[in-house]
């Protein structure tokens, strides 16, 4: 029996594929490679370049690989972009998942682990955020992920498709062994942007807003190591296999860091004095997002191994630094 990982060439997807293989699972990847990277997927993992909208291809994969469960990452996932281009988020995220669920149902695949997000909460009334707190998204990205969670709920009621939705807070870091890491083009996330500046790949860091109601005026986020997220997917899969119960879980470390604090940790790790400038707030950014992950710890038996921000930034830094060094070696040898 095999697990289909959609979006398995993306940042969190590729780390999860690596982790599942280490756990001895059989895996196949579907990715359209619009944002993912083929080289992030191990060579011995069957790989299909294609779209979630292609029901024929999805059916082929389910039947030919004896698919038992799906881990579903494939989606557009940028808050700012979703505000500017909401319709593509509805099309790719909601219509794409609808197509996937229809094919799963037809082919009797009854387990799915879904990449959801802290963006479903919008501006929280209190922190740390609990799963039963109100979900009122402030951007189309969060709206589409919340709509999919609801679709999964009804697909379970009607068709017995069991699901675990994982609401990630801020994914960061890289494989501690340095095999793969975070590589978005263009990059919009705070930690890789700061580290790229430390490597001289960009000039300044722009802090989006310093007038938020937080201790230093900048946004506070809960950063979670990408390998701990990978582990959570494995735990979620085991939960559906063993209990046949659906559920929704937050994934974070329960500790918030402001944008300025993150930049300070990056300065310390990279040993470089990164220059910052302040600009206006970015549309759709809530002031504070910090998770209570007690439910994931209790029910999924998820125990993050890398909760310390300095460790997360160090793993990200090693990945970025080595990539920059191997690139300059390639350039040099031409
Ligand atoms: N930020 C800056 N300057 C930058 C980049 C980011 O000040 O150059 C700030 C942002 O405004 C935000 C914080 O740093 O306050 C973190 O921003 P990221 O872009 O790294 O991450 P987000 O919090 O916007 O979003 C991430 C994921 C979403 C997910 C969300 C949930 O990209 O998919 O975490 O917390 F929904």
Tab-separated table of C-alpha atoms and ligand atoms in Angstrom:
chain	number	residue	atom	x	y	z
A	1	UNK	CA	0.000	0.000	0.000
A	2	UNK	CA	1.264	3.435	-0.948
A	3	UNK	CA	0.761	7.048	0.130
A	4	UNK	CA	0.122	9.684	-2.537
A	5	UNK	CA	1.759	13.002	-1.611
A	6	UNK	CA	0.362	15.887	-3.659
A	7	UNK	CA	2.698	18.878	-3.714
A	8	UNK	CA	5.511	16.555	-2.649
A	9	UNK	CA	8.139	18.687	-4.420
A	10	UNK	CA	7.278	21.783	-2.375
A	11	UNK	CA	8.910	22.961	0.830
A	12	UNK	CA	6.911	21.079	3.491
A	13	UNK	CA	5.884	18.305	1.073
A	14	UNK	CA	9.465	17.358	0.150
A	15	UNK	CA	10.573	17.236	3.796
A	16	UNK	CA	7.579	15.007	4.556
A	17	UNK	CA	8.423	12.656	1.661
A	18	UNK	CA	11.985	12.343	2.996
A	19	UNK	CA	10.655	11.619	6.474
A	20	UNK	CA	8.082	9.047	5.296
A	21	UNK	CA	10.768	7.180	3.345
A	22	UNK	CA	12.945	7.103	6.464
A	23	UNK	CA	9.963	5.548	8.273
A	24	UNK	CA	9.815	2.815	5.628
A	25	UNK	CA	6.618	4.014	3.925
A	26	UNK	CA	5.962	3.560	0.198
A	27	UNK	CA	5.357	6.986	-1.393
A	28	UNK	CA	4.409	8.445	-4.785
A	29	UNK	CA	4.490	12.180	-5.564
A	30	UNK	CA	2.238	14.345	-7.753
A	31	UNK	CA	3.382	17.938	-8.283
A	32	UNK	CA	2.848	20.485	-11.071
A	33	UNK	CA	6.331	21.963	-10.391
A	34	UNK	CA	5.017	25.531	-10.581
A	35	UNK	CA	6.537	26.255	-7.184
A	36	UNK	CA	8.090	22.890	-6.267
A	37	UNK	CA	11.480	21.516	-7.329
A	38	UNK	CA	12.007	18.101	-8.929
A	39	UNK	CA	15.438	17.802	-7.290
A	40	UNK	CA	13.849	18.041	-3.828
A	41	UNK	CA	12.276	14.598	-4.317
A	42	UNK	CA	14.384	11.466	-3.863
A	43	UNK	CA	15.142	9.678	-7.131
A	44	UNK	CA	13.651	6.373	-6.028
A	45	UNK	CA	10.224	7.949	-5.364
A	46	UNK	CA	7.813	7.602	-8.326
A	47	UNK	CA	7.071	11.130	-9.536
A	48	UNK	CA	4.216	12.467	-11.680
A	49	UNK	CA	4.295	16.000	-13.001
A	50	UNK	CA	0.660	16.986	-13.289
A	51	UNK	CA	-2.331	18.834	-11.964
A	52	UNK	CA	-4.975	18.090	-9.359
A	53	UNK	CA	-7.555	19.058	-11.979
A	54	UNK	CA	-6.502	16.070	-14.086
A	55	UNK	CA	-8.928	13.427	-12.740
A	56	UNK	CA	-7.753	10.844	-15.246
A	57	UNK	CA	-4.167	11.096	-14.026
A	58	UNK	CA	-5.292	10.997	-10.379
A	59	UNK	CA	-7.352	7.855	-11.047
A	60	UNK	CA	-4.416	6.260	-12.854
A	61	UNK	CA	-2.142	6.902	-9.860
A	62	UNK	CA	-4.716	5.574	-7.351
A	63	UNK	CA	-5.203	2.368	-9.326
A	64	UNK	CA	-1.625	1.709	-10.426
A	65	UNK	CA	0.041	2.427	-7.105
A	66	UNK	CA	-2.560	0.862	-4.835
A	67	UNK	CA	-3.031	4.163	-2.988
A	68	UNK	CA	-4.113	3.761	0.632
A	69	UNK	CA	-3.977	7.394	1.786
A	70	UNK	CA	-3.285	10.889	0.488
A	71	UNK	CA	-1.207	13.608	2.119
A	72	UNK	CA	-2.401	16.743	0.394
A	73	UNK	CA	-0.032	19.731	0.228
A	74	UNK	CA	-0.605	20.926	-3.331
A	75	UNK	CA	-1.976	24.472	-3.094
A	76	UNK	CA	-1.236	28.144	-3.525
A	77	UNK	CA	-0.096	29.352	-0.133
A	78	UNK	CA	0.833	33.035	0.034
A	79	UNK	CA	-1.313	35.414	2.056
A	80	UNK	CA	-0.338	38.566	0.113
A	81	UNK	CA	-0.713	36.937	-3.318
A	82	UNK	CA	-4.146	35.587	-2.354
A	83	UNK	CA	-5.391	39.108	-1.607
A	84	UNK	CA	-4.241	40.273	-5.066
A	85	UNK	CA	-5.398	37.197	-7.009
A	86	UNK	CA	-8.208	35.499	-5.040
A	87	UNK	CA	-9.793	33.628	-7.946
A	88	UNK	CA	-6.694	31.551	-8.646
A	89	UNK	CA	-6.734	30.531	-4.958
A	90	UNK	CA	-10.355	29.391	-5.248
A	91	UNK	CA	-9.560	27.518	-8.442
A	92	UNK	CA	-6.334	25.797	-7.380
A	93	UNK	CA	-7.098	25.169	-3.732
A	94	UNK	CA	-10.835	24.496	-3.614
A	95	UNK	CA	-11.529	23.127	-7.118
A	96	UNK	CA	-8.238	21.171	-7.007
A	97	UNK	CA	-9.175	19.496	-3.720
A	98	UNK	CA	-12.704	18.816	-4.964
A	99	UNK	CA	-11.259	16.937	-7.933
A	100	UNK	CA	-8.938	14.977	-5.619
A	101	UNK	CA	-11.762	13.995	-3.244
A	102	UNK	CA	-14.006	12.887	-6.107
A	103	UNK	CA	-11.260	10.617	-7.439
A	104	UNK	CA	-10.450	9.303	-3.948
A	105	UNK	CA	-14.089	8.457	-3.383
A	106	UNK	CA	-14.440	6.690	-6.743
A	107	UNK	CA	-11.304	4.658	-6.054
A	108	UNK	CA	-12.179	3.842	-2.466
A	109	UNK	CA	-9.263	5.808	-0.955
A	110	UNK	CA	-10.629	6.798	2.445
A	111	UNK	CA	-7.790	8.574	4.276
A	112	UNK	CA	-6.424	12.072	3.809
A	113	UNK	CA	-4.052	14.321	5.772
A	114	UNK	CA	-4.602	17.927	4.739
A	115	UNK	CA	-2.270	20.958	4.935
A	116	UNK	CA	-4.336	23.635	6.568
A	117	UNK	CA	-3.086	26.834	8.133
A	118	UNK	CA	-3.202	29.244	11.054
A	119	UNK	CA	-4.537	31.728	8.492
A	120	UNK	CA	-8.016	30.201	9.030
A	121	UNK	CA	-8.219	32.028	12.383
A	122	UNK	CA	-7.855	35.564	11.043
A	123	UNK	CA	-7.252	38.045	13.874
A	124	UNK	CA	-7.506	35.866	17.011
A	125	UNK	CA	-9.377	37.134	20.078
A	126	UNK	CA	-6.920	35.429	22.449
A	127	UNK	CA	-3.609	33.544	22.304
A	128	UNK	CA	-2.500	30.805	22.378
A	129	UNK	CA	-5.122	29.863	19.797
A	130	UNK	CA	-7.163	26.705	20.410
A	131	UNK	CA	-8.743	24.661	17.618
A	132	UNK	CA	-12.290	25.523	18.733
A	133	UNK	CA	-11.642	29.293	18.655
A	134	UNK	CA	-13.558	31.233	15.970
A	135	UNK	CA	-12.198	30.804	12.446
A	136	UNK	CA	-12.750	34.095	10.609
A	137	UNK	CA	-10.045	34.407	7.933
A	138	UNK	CA	-8.814	37.849	6.881
A	139	UNK	CA	-7.528	36.760	3.470
A	140	UNK	CA	-8.583	34.482	0.574
A	141	UNK	CA	-5.800	31.988	1.322
A	142	UNK	CA	-7.245	31.297	4.787
A	143	UNK	CA	-10.800	31.291	3.359
A	144	UNK	CA	-9.963	28.588	0.821
A	145	UNK	CA	-8.269	26.386	3.427
A	146	UNK	CA	-11.248	26.756	5.788
A	147	UNK	CA	-13.666	25.888	2.967
A	148	UNK	CA	-11.642	22.722	2.295
A	149	UNK	CA	-11.761	21.735	5.974
A	150	UNK	CA	-15.561	21.986	5.729
A	151	UNK	CA	-15.582	19.981	2.489
A	152	UNK	CA	-13.592	17.277	4.280
A	153	UNK	CA	-16.093	17.242	7.141
A	154	UNK	CA	-18.996	16.555	4.779
A	155	UNK	CA	-17.000	14.055	2.703
A	156	UNK	CA	-16.474	12.098	5.921
A	157	UNK	CA	-20.193	12.213	6.817
A	158	UNK	CA	-21.349	11.146	3.354
A	159	UNK	CA	-18.543	8.936	2.085
A	160	UNK	CA	-16.549	7.900	5.160
A	161	UNK	CA	-13.392	9.675	3.974
A	162	UNK	CA	-11.432	10.151	7.205
A	163	UNK	CA	-9.292	13.281	7.407
A	164	UNK	CA	-6.831	15.055	9.635
A	165	UNK	CA	-6.429	18.783	8.911
A	166	UNK	CA	-3.172	20.222	10.236
A	167	UNK	CA	-3.214	23.961	10.849
A	168	UNK	CA	0.447	24.947	10.544
A	169	UNK	CA	1.698	28.105	12.117
A	170	UNK	CA	4.971	29.418	10.591
A	171	UNK	CA	6.965	26.638	8.947
A	172	UNK	CA	10.711	27.295	8.972
A	173	UNK	CA	14.106	25.558	9.044
A	174	UNK	CA	15.433	22.769	6.826
A	175	UNK	CA	16.441	19.124	6.912
A	176	UNK	CA	19.102	19.043	9.694
A	177	UNK	CA	21.267	16.880	7.409
A	178	UNK	CA	21.185	19.627	4.785
A	179	UNK	CA	19.799	17.499	1.931
A	180	UNK	CA	16.868	19.821	1.160
A	181	UNK	CA	15.567	23.169	2.395
A	182	UNK	CA	13.303	26.124	1.698
A	183	UNK	CA	13.436	27.439	-1.840
A	184	UNK	CA	10.597	29.712	-2.927
A	185	UNK	CA	10.843	31.815	-6.066
A	186	UNK	CA	10.251	34.618	-5.336
A	187	UNK	CA	10.896	34.308	-1.602
A	188	UNK	CA	8.404	36.152	0.639
A	189	UNK	CA	8.987	34.481	4.023
A	190	UNK	CA	10.797	36.281	6.790
A	191	UNK	CA	13.559	33.856	7.843
A	192	UNK	CA	14.874	32.959	4.348
A	193	UNK	CA	14.713	36.630	3.329
A	194	UNK	CA	16.831	37.687	6.305
A	195	UNK	CA	19.321	34.879	5.679
A	196	UNK	CA	19.578	35.804	1.997
A	197	UNK	CA	20.430	39.351	3.109
A	198	UNK	CA	23.149	37.952	5.377
A	199	UNK	CA	24.594	36.149	2.352
A	200	UNK	CA	24.623	39.394	0.389
A	201	UNK	CA	21.892	38.153	-1.963
A	202	UNK	CA	19.663	41.136	-1.124
A	203	UNK	CA	20.314	44.574	0.298
A	204	UNK	CA	17.955	45.477	3.127
A	205	UNK	CA	15.254	43.777	5.129
A	206	UNK	CA	11.900	45.508	5.141
A	207	UNK	CA	9.870	45.154	8.320
A	208	UNK	CA	6.190	45.338	7.400
A	209	UNK	CA	4.709	47.542	10.117
A	210	UNK	CA	6.035	48.525	13.538
A	211	UNK	CA	2.764	49.911	14.894
A	212	UNK	CA	1.040	46.634	15.810
A	213	UNK	CA	-0.289	46.182	19.371
A	214	UNK	CA	2.691	43.972	20.329
A	215	UNK	CA	5.623	44.648	22.724
A	216	UNK	CA	7.962	46.006	20.001
A	217	UNK	CA	5.245	46.943	17.482
A	218	UNK	CA	6.108	44.167	14.975
A	219	UNK	CA	4.036	41.036	14.214
A	220	UNK	CA	4.445	38.005	16.438
A	221	UNK	CA	4.503	34.484	14.962
A	222	UNK	CA	4.977	30.914	16.201
A	223	UNK	CA	7.790	29.262	14.196
A	224	UNK	CA	7.820	25.487	13.831
A	225	UNK	CA	10.591	23.314	12.362
A	226	UNK	CA	9.704	21.789	8.990
A	227	UNK	CA	10.927	18.347	10.166
A	228	UNK	CA	8.564	18.547	13.153
A	229	UNK	CA	5.759	19.301	10.678
A	230	UNK	CA	6.833	16.264	8.627
A	231	UNK	CA	6.644	14.154	11.777
A	232	UNK	CA	3.144	15.511	12.520
A	233	UNK	CA	1.942	14.216	9.128
A	234	UNK	CA	3.259	10.788	9.960
A	235	UNK	CA	1.563	10.897	13.390
A	236	UNK	CA	-1.692	12.036	11.724
A	237	UNK	CA	-1.557	9.186	9.250
A	238	UNK	CA	-1.050	6.660	12.055
A	239	UNK	CA	-4.007	8.203	13.902
A	240	UNK	CA	-6.391	7.752	10.933
A	241	UNK	CA	-5.073	4.262	10.257
A	242	UNK	CA	-5.570	3.183	13.867
A	243	UNK	CA	-8.652	5.054	15.065
A	244	UNK	CA	-10.518	5.905	11.842
A	245	UNK	CA	-11.393	9.285	13.404
A	246	UNK	CA	-11.205	12.653	11.687
A	247	UNK	CA	-9.828	15.749	13.433
A	248	UNK	CA	-8.323	19.232	13.208
A	249	UNK	CA	-5.037	20.133	14.934
A	250	UNK	CA	-2.842	23.199	15.418
A	251	UNK	CA	0.891	22.749	14.895
A	252	UNK	CA	3.159	25.280	16.549
A	253	UNK	CA	5.499	25.591	19.517
A	254	UNK	CA	3.286	27.812	21.654
A	255	UNK	CA	5.866	30.594	21.775
A	256	UNK	CA	5.706	33.813	19.769
A	257	UNK	CA	8.616	35.806	18.322
A	258	UNK	CA	8.310	39.298	16.872
A	259	UNK	CA	9.742	40.141	13.453
A	260	UNK	CA	12.515	42.115	15.187
A	261	UNK	CA	13.326	39.196	17.501
A	262	UNK	CA	13.551	36.816	14.537
A	263	UNK	CA	15.930	39.199	12.757
A	264	UNK	CA	18.065	39.345	15.913
A	265	UNK	CA	18.314	35.526	16.092
A	266	UNK	CA	19.268	35.477	12.381
A	267	UNK	CA	21.969	38.103	13.054
A	268	UNK	CA	23.353	35.947	15.842
A	269	UNK	CA	23.365	32.737	13.779
A	270	UNK	CA	24.741	34.304	10.583
A	271	UNK	CA	27.150	36.599	12.477
A	272	UNK	CA	26.226	39.438	10.180
A	273	UNK	CA	24.811	42.884	10.907
A	274	UNK	CA	21.679	42.859	8.755
A	275	UNK	CA	20.268	46.303	7.950
A	276	UNK	CA	16.543	46.854	8.373
A	277	UNK	CA	14.077	49.465	7.175
A	278	UNK	CA	10.445	49.834	8.161
A	279	UNK	CA	7.537	49.999	5.730
A	280	UNK	CA	3.745	49.926	5.917
A	281	UNK	CA	1.826	46.926	7.189
A	282	UNK	CA	1.308	44.078	4.693
A	283	UNK	CA	-2.396	43.555	3.888
A	284	UNK	CA	-3.924	40.492	5.540
A	285	UNK	CA	-1.280	40.128	8.318
A	286	UNK	CA	-2.760	39.501	11.805
A	287	UNK	CA	-0.755	41.028	14.700
A	288	UNK	CA	-0.199	37.828	16.704
A	289	UNK	CA	-0.501	34.129	15.762
A	290	UNK	CA	0.607	31.704	18.467
A	291	UNK	CA	-0.681	28.129	18.712
A	292	UNK	CA	-1.824	25.903	21.475
A	293	UNK	CA	-0.763	22.483	20.164
A	294	UNK	CA	-1.842	20.574	23.237
A	295	UNK	CA	-4.460	18.673	21.257
A	296	UNK	CA	-1.844	17.442	18.733
A	297	UNK	CA	0.445	16.413	21.595
A	298	UNK	CA	-2.348	14.544	23.397
A	299	UNK	CA	-4.174	12.919	20.487
A	300	UNK	CA	-1.549	12.597	17.740
A	301	UNK	CA	1.288	11.977	20.226
A	302	UNK	CA	3.216	14.710	18.401
A	303	UNK	CA	6.341	15.822	20.260
A	304	UNK	CA	8.388	18.453	18.397
A	305	UNK	CA	12.099	17.681	18.452
A	306	UNK	CA	13.325	21.125	17.366
A	307	UNK	CA	11.241	23.750	19.236
A	308	UNK	CA	14.121	26.204	19.773
A	309	UNK	CA	14.113	29.169	17.336
A	310	UNK	CA	17.923	29.281	17.207
A	311	UNK	CA	18.019	25.612	16.092
A	312	UNK	CA	15.363	26.316	13.449
A	313	UNK	CA	17.307	29.314	12.106
A	314	UNK	CA	20.630	27.414	12.249
A	315	UNK	CA	19.251	24.583	10.082
A	316	UNK	CA	17.834	27.141	7.627
A	317	UNK	CA	21.164	29.021	7.629
A	318	UNK	CA	23.228	25.863	6.920
A	319	UNK	CA	20.992	25.081	3.963
A	320	UNK	CA	21.161	28.605	2.489
A	321	UNK	CA	24.902	28.935	3.087
A	322	UNK	CA	25.757	25.563	1.527
A	323	UNK	CA	23.527	26.271	-1.452
A	324	UNK	CA	25.258	29.616	-1.994
A	325	UNK	CA	28.695	27.974	-1.656
A	326	UNK	CA	27.937	25.134	-4.094
A	327	UNK	CA	26.499	27.702	-6.540
A	328	UNK	CA	29.700	29.760	-6.388
A	329	UNK	CA	31.788	26.597	-6.915
A	330	UNK	CA	29.736	25.793	-10.039
A	331	UNK	CA	30.150	29.388	-11.266
A	332	UNK	CA	33.858	29.310	-10.529
A	333	UNK	CA	34.531	26.034	-12.351
A	334	UNK	CA	32.953	27.247	-15.606
B	1	LIG	N1	7.756	40.024	7.198
B	1	LIG	C1	8.468	41.199	7.158
B	1	LIG	N2	9.330	41.393	6.112
B	1	LIG	C2	9.511	40.474	5.125
B	1	LIG	C3	8.772	39.270	5.178
B	1	LIG	C4	7.898	39.071	6.236
B	1	LIG	O1	8.323	42.069	8.024
B	1	LIG	O2	10.292	40.726	4.200
B	1	LIG	C5	6.838	39.801	8.317
B	1	LIG	C6	5.405	39.580	7.890
B	1	LIG	O3	4.735	40.806	7.705
B	1	LIG	C7	4.869	38.751	9.056
B	1	LIG	C8	6.085	37.943	9.515
B	1	LIG	O4	7.224	38.623	8.984
B	1	LIG	O5	4.490	39.595	10.084
B	1	LIG	C9	6.082	36.534	8.995
B	1	LIG	O6	5.845	36.594	7.595
B	1	LIG	P1	6.007	35.353	6.629
B	1	LIG	O7	5.725	35.847	5.242
B	1	LIG	O8	7.290	34.670	6.883
B	1	LIG	O9	4.862	34.360	7.108
B	1	LIG	P2	3.283	34.634	7.286
B	1	LIG	O10	3.044	34.759	8.771
B	1	LIG	O11	2.784	35.716	6.438
B	1	LIG	O12	2.641	33.341	6.665
B	1	LIG	C10	3.031	32.034	6.980
B	1	LIG	C11	2.669	31.148	5.789
B	1	LIG	C12	1.184	31.111	5.612
B	1	LIG	C13	0.496	30.770	6.907
B	1	LIG	C14	0.952	31.654	8.035
B	1	LIG	C15	0.336	31.183	9.305
B	1	LIG	O13	3.265	31.647	4.595
B	1	LIG	O14	0.902	30.121	4.660
B	1	LIG	O15	2.370	31.602	8.130
B	1	LIG	O16	0.931	31.776	10.422
B	1	LIG	F1	-0.831	30.964	6.770
